[in-house]
Amino acid sequence: MKAYLGIDVGSISTKGVVIDSKNAILASEYLWTEGDPMGAVRRLLKALASQLEGKDVQVAAVGTTGSARKLTGAMTDAQVVKNEITAHAIGTTSLYPDVRTIFEIGGQDSKIILVENGIVVDYAMNTLCAAGTGSFLSSQARRLGVQVEEFGEIALTSQHPTPIAARCTVFAESDLVHKAQIGHKKEDIIAGLCKAVVTNYLNNVGKGKKIAPPIVFQGGVSKNVGVKKAFEDATGFPVTVDPNGHLTGALGVAILARKSGKEQPFSFGVADMDFVTRGVECGKCSNRCEIICVYQNGRLIDSWGNRCENGAIRAAK
Amino acid sequence: MPETKVSFPHLGSYCVPIEYLFTRGVGVDYVTPPPITRRTLEIGSRYSPDTVCAPFKYNLGNYIETIEAGANTLVQTGGVCRLGYYGELHEQILRDLGYKVRFVNMARASYSNPASFYSEFLSINPDLSLKRVAAVLTLVLKMVEHIDAFESYMRNNVGFECEEGSFDRLHQDFLASLSAVESHKELSAISKLYMRRLKELPINRPKNPLRVGIIGEYYTIMEPFSNHFMEKSLARMGIAVDRWINISNTLLHNPSKKVITHIKDYAKYDMGATAMFSIDKALEFAKKHYDGIIHVKSFGCTPEIDAMTVLQNISNDYKIPILYFSFDSQTSETGIQTRLEAFYDMIVMRKEDRK
């Protein structure tokens, strides 16, 4: 059976799916990137290969997305390398064709995507500031001595969420410490944090955007029921979280790989190959571009990072 | 007193007419700032207040690099936003850093009194001939118009060039040939020749290409390094790019009265600097059914922040997507590329959907 592989390597987590020609998921995996995208992809490929063992599946095209899409694309010789905004939109509309608004909060970034008749009509992504993203929530959870996975459930038990300043992560943190020290209950503070994340999101990423239902909420933070509820309270609309919401980026790019019409048999054996990257500083002008060279088993397969032709390093293909 | 060597910060290709004005008109040597690189921004940022707008940092970097290259007389212009205070602060910072240079701040002159400019120029060269400056200035202003016309066509078509780099090469040749012109007649002949050669360059332009309009703050929109060569990136995606902001349109043929009437449904009061132009042109691009608009500004640019809320209304009313970029001293390409690629995907899919 022909299949398509989609890989989404984010700052915090790495996701992968293998789908058939009807977009049904044959295998999927979710693991931590741990600052080592190439290692994460290798582990991901091994996990997917073992899930597919014994099945007659041949991956015909590969797509990569997420902030390490280029590196991953070079490793897997991908047919499609796509930004995560498009990938998420494609993935979500394949599951929810009527969706109008997609909220997405990941480890380091957050975005809003507006859809009309299955077409992206507007989007925005956080700039300059990571306030209210997943990594902020996990660091606050640590401060409060709570597992971030339990955050949502605890938030739901609160009767009186503590108001927390939402404008900026640093301010939110000092506000949180202050509220804890004067005796606010932990569940109230946690519920307040969930609300703060939503307020921050709607004021920054969602600023000026018309939010219409149906709304789908995805990305790592969507697993937090406290944030989901805060979104419902703030918008007045029900918010859907798909059980596979963390996989939509990978799913979207797998679909794009399938639709690309470009096919080339892919072997999971890539996971056993040796990949090394090397950063070289180009000295040809004072831009001093950092050029990244990717080597597969000692052979240069790709390079990027140069701003002009003078710094181009060509891979022998 | 050593020989005067003047310099003015970079802004797109305008270093060519500026050099012409100083060497031919004012009659002094001119040092063109070294091309802007990451180092320019690094040293500019190091000695600037952190929250000042990015153009200030670029200008300061240019000043320091031209001093290193031998300039001893620096010129700054006035302006209708924070730009009006740049000169004073630049001068102070350079003094504090120990640079012994002359600083000529045109912000002290006033547009209502053209003679005040003359006295500023006089401070650069006391033997200045008013007649010559006036004659060269009219030539320089014409030169600016020719450059703007050339670049306007280029911006709109370079994405479809058959031979990569052919537009850029001709552009460089054109700019290089300008410094040799001696008269209005020569200028017009050279410009005509290059414009013809430009239009003869083979292009593979589709019948209905994607069209994107760029609007935003004065410096960031006109200095390609400061917007991460956004027009070039868009062209490489096969997009016809249009922008109205340039020196000809804003300074030489300023239409501010008309702008107010164009946009009366959206904004009543002038919000300063380029804000009204951004709104006016966004509305025009929207009415002409462009596929999208990109708004660029330096981080913290107040007039453009004011314009953004109005732009959102235009975006909603005309269903035209607007992508907003705010630039400071960060040089990472990844975030910008991600947003641009997503914008491209979006306008492509919207266009296909409309068919």
XYZ file of C-alpha atoms in Angstrom:
672
model
C 0.000 0.000 0.000
C 1.208 3.494 -0.834
C 1.633 5.788 2.129
C 2.799 9.322 2.906
C 4.946 10.522 5.765
C 4.564 13.905 7.466
C 7.063 15.167 10.041
C 6.582 18.261 12.201
C 9.641 19.216 14.241
C 8.878 22.010 16.674
C 10.993 23.675 19.332
C 9.649 21.421 22.085
C 8.086 18.376 20.442
C 8.495 16.308 17.302
C 5.455 14.784 15.618
C 5.122 12.311 12.789
C 2.287 10.572 10.944
C 2.050 8.062 8.150
C -1.200 8.266 6.194
C -2.744 6.274 3.373
C -4.125 7.781 0.177
C -7.414 8.589 1.965
C -5.661 10.555 4.741
C -6.314 7.804 7.319
C -3.564 7.634 9.929
C -1.599 4.334 9.774
C 1.013 5.247 12.350
C 1.772 8.267 14.509
C 4.311 9.305 17.109
C 4.864 12.253 19.431
C 8.089 12.802 21.331
C 10.288 15.560 22.794
C 12.737 17.369 20.560
C 15.135 17.946 23.489
C 17.108 20.525 21.521
C 18.300 17.846 19.096
C 16.021 17.858 16.038
C 18.088 15.316 14.094
C 18.170 12.876 16.993
C 14.435 13.396 17.508
C 13.695 12.646 13.855
C 15.805 9.524 14.047
C 13.876 8.304 17.099
C 10.620 9.295 15.413
C 11.389 7.306 12.272
C 12.332 4.220 14.313
C 9.093 4.452 16.286
C 6.991 4.832 13.134
C 8.824 1.966 11.416
C 8.141 -0.369 14.343
C 4.431 0.564 14.320
C 4.281 -0.334 10.633
C 6.204 -3.595 10.995
C 4.572 -6.505 9.229
C 2.280 -4.207 7.261
C 2.725 -3.843 3.540
C 3.334 -0.097 3.491
C 5.630 1.837 1.178
C 6.118 5.541 1.869
C 5.973 7.270 -1.515
C 6.464 10.892 -0.489
C 7.681 12.818 2.552
C 6.715 16.262 3.821
C 8.338 18.235 6.631
C 7.191 21.268 8.598
C 7.907 23.084 11.855
C 10.881 25.230 12.756
C 13.366 22.459 11.838
C 11.624 21.716 8.517
C 14.632 22.516 6.397
C 17.031 20.329 8.331
C 14.526 17.498 8.483
C 13.740 17.971 4.810
C 17.427 17.557 3.948
C 17.700 14.430 6.107
C 14.700 12.713 4.577
C 15.129 14.140 1.071
C 11.553 15.385 1.411
C 9.330 16.212 -1.566
C 7.571 18.994 0.341
C 9.063 21.402 2.888
C 6.284 23.658 4.101
C 5.846 26.348 6.736
C 3.819 25.317 9.782
C 1.036 27.851 9.222
C -0.006 26.319 5.909
C 0.554 22.780 7.200
C -1.701 23.330 10.214
C -4.411 24.906 8.100
C -4.394 21.981 5.656
C -4.349 19.412 8.461
C -7.192 21.022 10.382
C -9.455 21.637 7.400
C -9.049 17.969 6.411
C -10.529 16.997 9.797
C -12.980 19.897 10.166
C -13.983 21.186 6.729
C -16.313 23.850 8.224
C -13.761 25.336 10.610
C -13.645 29.153 10.602
C -11.060 29.901 13.283
C -7.998 27.933 14.345
C -6.296 28.802 17.629
C -2.878 27.273 17.899
C -0.569 27.552 20.890
C 2.656 25.617 20.772
C 5.822 25.484 22.825
C 7.353 28.746 21.649
C 4.875 30.304 19.294
C 1.204 30.912 18.852
C -0.878 31.675 15.832
C -4.415 32.314 14.689
C -5.667 31.163 11.311
C -8.957 32.347 9.820
C -10.619 30.091 7.291
C -13.520 30.639 4.926
C -14.880 27.767 2.831
C -11.797 25.708 3.561
C -9.417 28.464 2.406
C -7.072 30.412 4.683
C -8.109 34.053 4.438
C -6.002 35.584 7.184
C -3.510 34.595 9.823
C -1.199 36.066 12.413
C 1.680 34.735 14.443
C 3.199 36.089 17.631
C 6.215 38.307 17.120
C 9.078 39.306 19.373
C 7.464 37.782 22.450
C 6.653 34.271 23.615
C 4.219 35.292 26.363
C 1.468 32.787 26.943
C 2.998 29.874 25.064
C 3.542 26.335 26.294
C 7.026 26.872 27.670
C 5.731 29.745 29.813
C 3.049 27.488 31.285
C 5.493 24.687 32.034
C 7.921 27.002 33.809
C 5.090 28.398 35.928
C 3.902 24.872 36.714
C 7.369 24.050 37.991
C 7.317 27.177 40.154
C 3.988 26.087 41.663
C 5.143 22.500 42.153
C 2.473 21.082 39.829
C 2.817 18.848 36.769
C 1.887 20.886 33.716
C -0.266 17.966 32.534
C -2.487 18.422 35.639
C -2.780 22.175 35.155
C -6.072 22.123 33.296
C -7.915 19.809 35.678
C -6.786 21.859 38.661
C -7.896 25.075 36.952
C -11.407 23.696 36.474
C -11.835 23.291 40.252
C -11.365 27.012 40.851
C -14.377 29.122 41.812
C -12.630 32.509 41.761
C -9.741 32.700 39.299
C -7.070 35.115 40.489
C -6.536 37.999 38.076
C -3.004 37.767 36.677
C -1.429 40.519 34.565
C -1.327 39.108 31.079
C 0.634 41.607 29.043
C 4.071 40.128 29.446
C 5.569 36.892 30.710
C 7.893 38.687 33.084
C 5.097 40.772 34.575
C 2.800 37.769 34.748
C 5.424 35.867 36.670
C 6.024 38.578 39.252
C 2.286 39.101 39.585
C 1.862 35.372 40.166
C 4.541 35.292 42.876
C 2.935 38.274 44.551
C -0.554 36.721 44.504
C 0.774 33.443 45.893
C 2.598 35.211 48.716
C -0.482 37.126 49.864
C -2.435 33.879 50.133
C -4.381 33.186 46.935
C -5.292 29.515 46.532
C -3.209 27.470 44.139
C -6.161 26.405 41.983
C -7.277 30.042 41.692
C -3.823 31.102 40.592
C -3.667 28.278 38.062
C -7.089 29.176 36.667
C -5.957 32.811 36.563
C -2.884 31.812 34.576
C -5.015 29.949 32.040
C -7.157 33.065 31.690
C -4.058 35.228 31.347
C -2.778 33.052 28.512
C -6.078 33.482 26.672
C -6.268 37.240 27.286
C -2.717 37.640 26.084
C -3.413 35.541 22.997
C -6.590 37.370 22.033
C -4.986 40.785 22.590
C -1.823 40.070 20.697
C -2.166 37.342 18.127
C -5.926 37.739 17.760
C -5.884 41.534 17.719
C -8.299 42.924 15.146
C -9.269 39.486 13.829
C -12.932 38.535 13.558
C -13.302 35.305 15.489
C -16.156 33.194 14.130
C -17.249 29.654 15.072
C -16.615 26.762 14.582
C -13.367 27.195 16.482
C -10.703 24.496 16.685
C -7.940 24.803 19.277
C -4.709 22.892 18.788
C -1.025 22.743 19.620
C 0.429 21.387 22.860
C -1.423 23.870 25.063
C -4.792 22.677 23.709
C -4.381 19.611 25.945
C -4.914 21.983 28.859
C -8.675 21.975 29.574
C -8.289 25.098 31.697
C -7.103 27.114 28.709
C -9.808 25.576 26.520
C -12.468 26.670 29.002
C -10.953 30.144 29.279
C -11.175 30.418 25.457
C -14.837 29.403 25.568
C -15.566 31.954 28.289
C -13.747 34.719 26.451
C -15.224 34.119 22.984
C -18.665 32.866 23.974
C -18.365 29.999 21.473
C -17.705 26.288 21.990
C -14.109 25.350 21.258
C -13.214 21.970 19.768
C -10.015 20.155 20.689
C -9.269 17.128 18.529
C -7.682 14.131 20.267
C -5.134 14.192 17.434
C -4.787 17.987 17.644
C -1.059 17.724 18.327
C -0.603 15.891 15.008
C -2.358 18.350 12.666
C 0.847 19.937 11.397
C 2.347 16.548 10.525
C -0.954 15.431 9.022
C -1.207 18.600 6.922
C 2.246 18.248 5.481
C 1.695 14.532 4.789
C -1.395 15.522 2.801
C 0.629 18.144 0.917
C 3.270 15.505 0.155
C 0.546 13.221 -1.193
C -0.916 16.004 -3.327
C 2.484 17.133 -4.631
C 2.437 14.360 -7.231
C 6.170 13.898 -6.664
C 6.989 10.408 -5.530
C 10.166 8.621 -4.593
C 10.271 5.501 -2.397
C 11.389 6.428 1.109
C 13.264 4.076 3.391
C 13.046 4.265 7.172
C 16.677 3.153 7.049
C 17.524 6.891 6.981
C 17.258 6.647 10.769
C 20.446 4.577 10.834
C 22.448 6.913 8.651
C 24.961 9.266 10.118
C 23.990 12.951 9.910
C 26.232 15.795 10.976
C 25.784 19.534 10.638
C 28.633 21.961 10.666
C 28.388 25.746 10.954
C 30.866 27.705 8.882
C 31.249 31.442 9.137
C 31.525 32.984 5.694
C 34.319 35.552 5.765
C 33.657 37.152 2.402
C 32.014 40.285 3.839
C 31.147 41.738 7.213
C 27.709 40.119 7.179
C 29.611 37.041 8.352
C 26.731 34.716 7.517
C 26.611 31.498 9.461
C 26.319 28.817 6.812
C 24.985 25.471 7.923
C 26.263 22.431 6.033
C 24.501 19.096 6.372
C 26.483 15.911 5.844
C 25.052 12.442 5.358
C 27.578 9.689 6.012
C 30.303 12.292 5.520
C 28.909 13.582 2.220
C 27.632 17.174 1.960
C 23.960 16.997 0.994
C 22.722 20.538 1.611
C 23.662 23.951 2.941
C 21.908 27.217 3.776
C 22.250 30.455 5.682
C 24.138 32.524 3.100
C 22.577 35.862 2.220
C 24.235 36.196 -1.146
C 25.769 34.121 -3.900
C 29.312 34.691 -2.584
C 28.584 32.416 0.332
C 26.927 29.640 -1.663
C 28.298 26.177 -0.954
C 27.060 23.688 -3.480
C 26.289 20.123 -2.593
C 27.650 17.571 -5.041
C 24.501 15.864 -6.262
C 40.995 72.440 9.004
C 41.337 69.272 6.915
C 39.510 68.957 3.651
C 35.775 68.488 4.109
C 34.532 64.941 3.489
C 30.781 64.757 3.787
C 28.572 61.735 4.352
C 24.869 61.030 4.721
C 23.297 57.722 5.874
C 22.152 55.145 3.340
C 18.615 54.968 2.044
C 18.120 52.513 -0.799
C 19.819 53.750 -3.976
C 19.614 57.434 -3.080
C 23.292 57.564 -2.148
C 23.907 58.182 -5.871
C 21.983 61.496 -6.181
C 23.124 62.542 -2.699
C 26.750 62.068 -3.649
C 26.076 64.049 -6.824
C 24.527 66.890 -4.851
C 27.482 67.209 -2.515
C 30.310 66.751 -4.988
C 28.875 68.722 -7.884
C 26.619 71.165 -6.062
C 28.128 71.944 -2.697
C 31.600 71.323 -4.068
C 33.015 69.032 -1.370
C 34.250 65.451 -1.229
C 31.699 62.817 -0.389
C 32.205 59.469 1.322
C 29.515 56.937 0.490
C 28.820 54.863 3.609
C 30.075 51.286 3.246
C 27.184 48.968 2.305
C 24.961 48.155 5.267
C 25.848 44.810 6.813
C 25.130 43.089 10.067
C 28.087 44.944 11.563
C 26.490 48.315 10.721
C 23.429 47.356 12.704
C 25.497 45.855 15.525
C 27.563 48.952 16.171
C 24.569 51.209 15.576
C 22.547 49.294 18.173
C 25.403 49.132 20.656
C 25.525 52.921 21.008
C 21.812 53.703 20.565
C 19.091 53.816 23.191
C 17.530 50.346 23.132
C 13.961 51.494 22.500
C 14.701 53.977 19.729
C 13.361 53.045 16.283
C 15.605 50.838 14.133
C 16.358 53.513 11.453
C 18.168 55.521 14.135
C 20.391 52.513 14.787
C 21.118 51.995 11.109
C 21.954 55.688 10.639
C 24.316 55.653 13.607
C 26.014 52.543 12.269
C 26.435 54.286 8.905
C 27.961 57.332 10.588
C 30.520 55.318 12.512
C 31.466 53.261 9.470
C 31.857 56.356 7.276
C 33.997 58.046 9.912
C 36.198 54.937 9.785
C 36.236 55.364 6.011
C 37.408 58.975 6.288
C 34.315 61.171 6.548
C 34.591 64.186 8.844
C 31.319 66.022 8.196
C 28.036 64.211 8.786
C 24.636 65.361 7.640
C 21.261 64.434 9.104
C 17.847 65.472 7.880
C 14.796 66.673 9.740
C 11.486 64.861 9.802
C 7.942 64.890 11.057
C 8.207 62.092 13.627
C 11.057 61.014 15.906
C 13.258 61.506 12.842
C 13.204 65.218 13.675
C 15.198 64.484 16.832
C 17.649 62.031 15.301
C 20.300 64.588 14.394
C 20.607 66.095 17.817
C 20.938 62.710 19.488
C 23.286 61.299 16.855
C 25.549 64.294 17.272
C 25.585 63.915 21.050
C 26.302 60.181 20.905
C 29.141 60.624 18.411
C 30.661 63.369 20.592
C 30.409 61.164 23.685
C 32.155 58.400 21.772
C 34.996 60.824 21.140
C 34.617 61.300 17.380
C 35.821 64.735 16.296
C 33.483 65.411 13.398
C 31.341 68.255 12.200
C 27.634 67.516 12.380
C 25.225 69.391 10.147
C 21.665 68.942 11.321
C 19.162 69.967 8.657
C 16.395 69.651 11.237
C 17.434 73.154 12.234
C 16.386 74.435 8.830
C 12.716 74.837 8.069
C 10.800 74.026 4.927
C 8.837 77.253 5.206
C 12.099 79.137 4.884
C 14.264 77.619 2.111
C 17.024 80.111 2.804
C 17.636 78.359 6.113
C 18.813 75.294 4.167
C 21.235 77.511 2.325
C 22.815 78.625 5.564
C 23.224 74.978 6.647
C 24.926 74.166 3.350
C 27.048 77.267 3.792
C 28.370 75.812 7.012
C 29.663 72.840 5.010
C 31.349 74.955 2.367
C 31.661 78.719 2.959
C 32.673 79.258 -0.689
C 29.396 77.789 -1.824
C 27.797 79.158 -4.949
C 24.080 79.477 -4.510
C 23.573 79.461 -8.236
C 25.418 76.193 -8.623
C 23.666 74.454 -5.731
C 20.301 75.495 -7.123
C 21.162 74.239 -10.610
C 22.538 70.918 -9.363
C 19.634 70.453 -6.995
C 17.069 70.580 -9.796
C 19.136 68.000 -11.680
C 19.417 65.796 -8.592
C 15.674 65.888 -8.011
C 15.101 64.795 -11.597
C 17.663 62.033 -11.072
C 15.687 60.828 -8.060
C 12.555 60.658 -10.195
C 14.325 58.613 -12.853
C 15.711 56.197 -10.259
C 12.270 55.814 -8.714
C 10.659 55.127 -12.085
C 13.324 52.541 -12.912
C 12.955 50.770 -9.588
C 9.168 50.857 -9.747
C 9.177 48.920 -13.012
C 11.900 46.640 -11.695
C 9.991 45.811 -8.495
C 6.963 44.858 -10.527
C 8.760 42.655 -13.044
C 11.990 41.295 -11.577
C 10.146 38.223 -10.286
C 9.617 37.118 -13.868
C 13.101 37.718 -15.305
C 14.219 34.945 -17.656
C 17.850 35.251 -16.709
C 18.510 35.443 -12.993
C 20.270 38.651 -12.048
C 19.650 40.454 -15.336
C 17.566 43.193 -13.685
C 20.032 43.684 -10.856
C 22.959 44.012 -13.230
C 21.236 46.603 -15.382
C 20.145 48.476 -12.251
C 23.752 48.674 -11.043
C 24.943 49.860 -14.453
C 22.242 52.513 -14.539
C 23.160 53.855 -11.097
C 26.861 53.852 -11.982
C 26.261 55.803 -15.190
C 24.366 58.570 -13.389
C 27.367 60.066 -11.646
C 28.872 60.996 -15.010
C 25.972 63.058 -16.351
C 26.672 66.746 -16.865
C 23.332 68.205 -17.834
C 19.591 67.720 -17.806
C 19.823 66.647 -21.396
C 22.358 63.929 -20.655
C 20.427 62.772 -17.627
C 17.260 62.412 -19.612
C 19.055 60.606 -22.465
C 20.789 58.129 -20.122
C 17.608 57.468 -18.186
C 15.635 56.907 -21.346
C 18.278 54.547 -22.669
C 18.331 52.451 -19.497
C 14.574 52.468 -19.172
C 14.354 51.118 -22.715
C 16.968 48.454 -22.007
C 15.119 47.548 -18.817
C 11.856 47.080 -20.669
C 13.645 44.999 -23.287
C 14.956 42.509 -20.723
C 13.198 39.216 -21.414
C 10.553 38.356 -18.852
C 8.202 35.478 -18.492
C 5.277 37.266 -16.931
C 1.998 35.378 -16.586
C -1.175 37.098 -17.690
C -2.540 37.495 -14.171
C 0.364 37.370 -11.754
C -0.079 37.529 -8.000
C 0.067 41.178 -6.964
C 1.180 42.411 -3.575
C 1.356 46.019 -2.424
C 3.838 47.153 0.194
C 3.035 49.975 2.579
C 4.579 51.279 5.783
C 7.130 53.462 7.447
C 9.481 55.612 5.445
C 12.895 54.153 6.186
C 12.049 50.494 6.685
C 10.116 50.391 3.421
C 12.874 52.065 1.385
C 16.042 50.543 2.847
C 16.071 46.911 1.670
C 18.513 45.663 4.312
C 16.235 46.882 7.092
C 13.258 44.916 5.753
C 15.361 41.812 5.095
C 15.129 42.342 1.318
C 11.448 41.593 1.448
C 10.709 42.827 -2.073
C 13.355 40.472 -3.397
C 11.917 37.530 -1.463
C 8.454 38.266 -2.821
C 9.775 38.596 -6.366
C 11.516 35.224 -6.063
C 8.122 33.716 -5.262
C 6.863 35.064 -8.585
C 4.924 38.030 -7.241
C 4.529 41.432 -8.893
C 5.337 43.927 -6.138
C 4.128 47.519 -5.991
C 4.969 50.254 -3.583
C 4.099 53.888 -3.825
C 6.381 55.247 -1.112
C 9.550 56.712 -2.551
C 11.166 60.127 -2.514
C 9.470 61.308 -5.729
C 5.976 60.520 -4.542
C 6.286 61.669 -0.957
C 8.611 64.667 -1.110
C 8.483 65.966 -4.651
C 4.828 65.375 -5.473
C 3.282 65.155 -2.050
C -0.466 64.610 -2.460
C -1.429 65.004 1.208
C -4.547 67.063 0.549
C -5.921 64.467 -1.847
C -5.063 61.693 0.587
C -7.296 63.178 3.250
C -10.294 63.124 0.892
C -9.534 59.604 -0.401
C -9.566 58.099 3.058
C -12.238 60.219 4.726
C -14.382 57.143 5.401
C -11.549 55.585 7.385
C -9.551 58.355 9.035
C -10.200 61.985 9.698
C -7.030 63.306 11.298
C -3.447 63.176 10.128
C -1.568 60.761 12.370
C 1.823 61.941 11.249
C 4.705 60.760 9.090
C 3.611 58.062 6.620
C 0.452 56.892 8.435
C -1.984 58.565 6.035
C -0.067 57.321 2.994
C -0.201 53.776 4.347
C -3.974 53.992 4.744
C -4.476 55.674 1.386
C -2.392 53.147 -0.513
C -3.887 50.165 1.333
C -7.290 51.392 0.252
C -6.101 51.827 -3.311
C -4.532 48.337 -3.427
C -7.733 46.914 -1.955
C -9.925 48.657 -4.511
C -7.677 47.435 -7.307
C -8.145 43.836 -6.075
C -4.540 43.164 -5.166
C -3.984 39.694 -3.732
C -2.498 41.017 -0.524
C -0.813 43.869 1.292
C 2.306 43.811 3.436
C 2.813 46.472 6.059
C 6.364 47.072 7.294
C 7.582 49.321 10.060
C 10.314 49.617 12.611
C 9.358 48.379 16.061
C 7.652 51.124 18.031
C 6.941 53.424 15.059
C 4.002 55.351 16.540
C 2.385 56.795 13.386
C 2.303 53.369 11.746
C 0.937 51.710 14.896
C -1.919 54.212 14.711
C -2.459 53.360 11.059
C -2.670 49.617 11.773
C -6.101 49.705 13.427
C -7.452 51.549 10.383
C -5.760 49.047 8.082
C -7.607 46.246 9.874
C -10.905 47.911 8.973
C -9.867 48.099 5.326
C -8.779 44.465 5.464
C -12.187 43.423 6.821
C -14.249 45.588 4.466
C -12.431 44.604 1.298
C -11.513 41.081 2.378
C -7.875 41.646 1.546
C -5.236 39.993 3.739
C -2.656 42.292 5.325
C 0.533 40.907 6.823
C 2.255 43.049 9.443
C 5.997 43.117 10.069
C 7.813 45.006 12.773
C 11.585 45.165 12.538
C 14.143 45.926 15.194
C 17.734 44.804 15.384
C 17.058 41.071 15.119
C 18.625 39.470 12.085
C 17.080 35.993 12.111
C 15.498 35.165 8.792
C 13.486 32.139 9.926
C 10.475 33.886 11.404
C 10.198 36.256 8.455
C 10.515 33.473 5.899
C 7.865 31.371 7.669
C 5.378 34.233 7.624
C 6.133 35.179 4.032
C 5.803 31.597 2.818
C 2.500 31.202 4.640
C 1.312 34.494 3.145
C 2.264 33.268 -0.303
C 0.433 29.950 0.188
C -2.598 31.828 1.423
C -2.860 34.248 -1.502
C -2.272 31.435 -3.993
C -5.067 29.350 -2.491
C -7.415 32.341 -2.271
C -6.781 33.125 -5.897
C -7.429 29.541 -6.996
C -10.611 29.533 -4.935
C -11.907 32.662 -6.690
C -11.521 31.098 -10.124
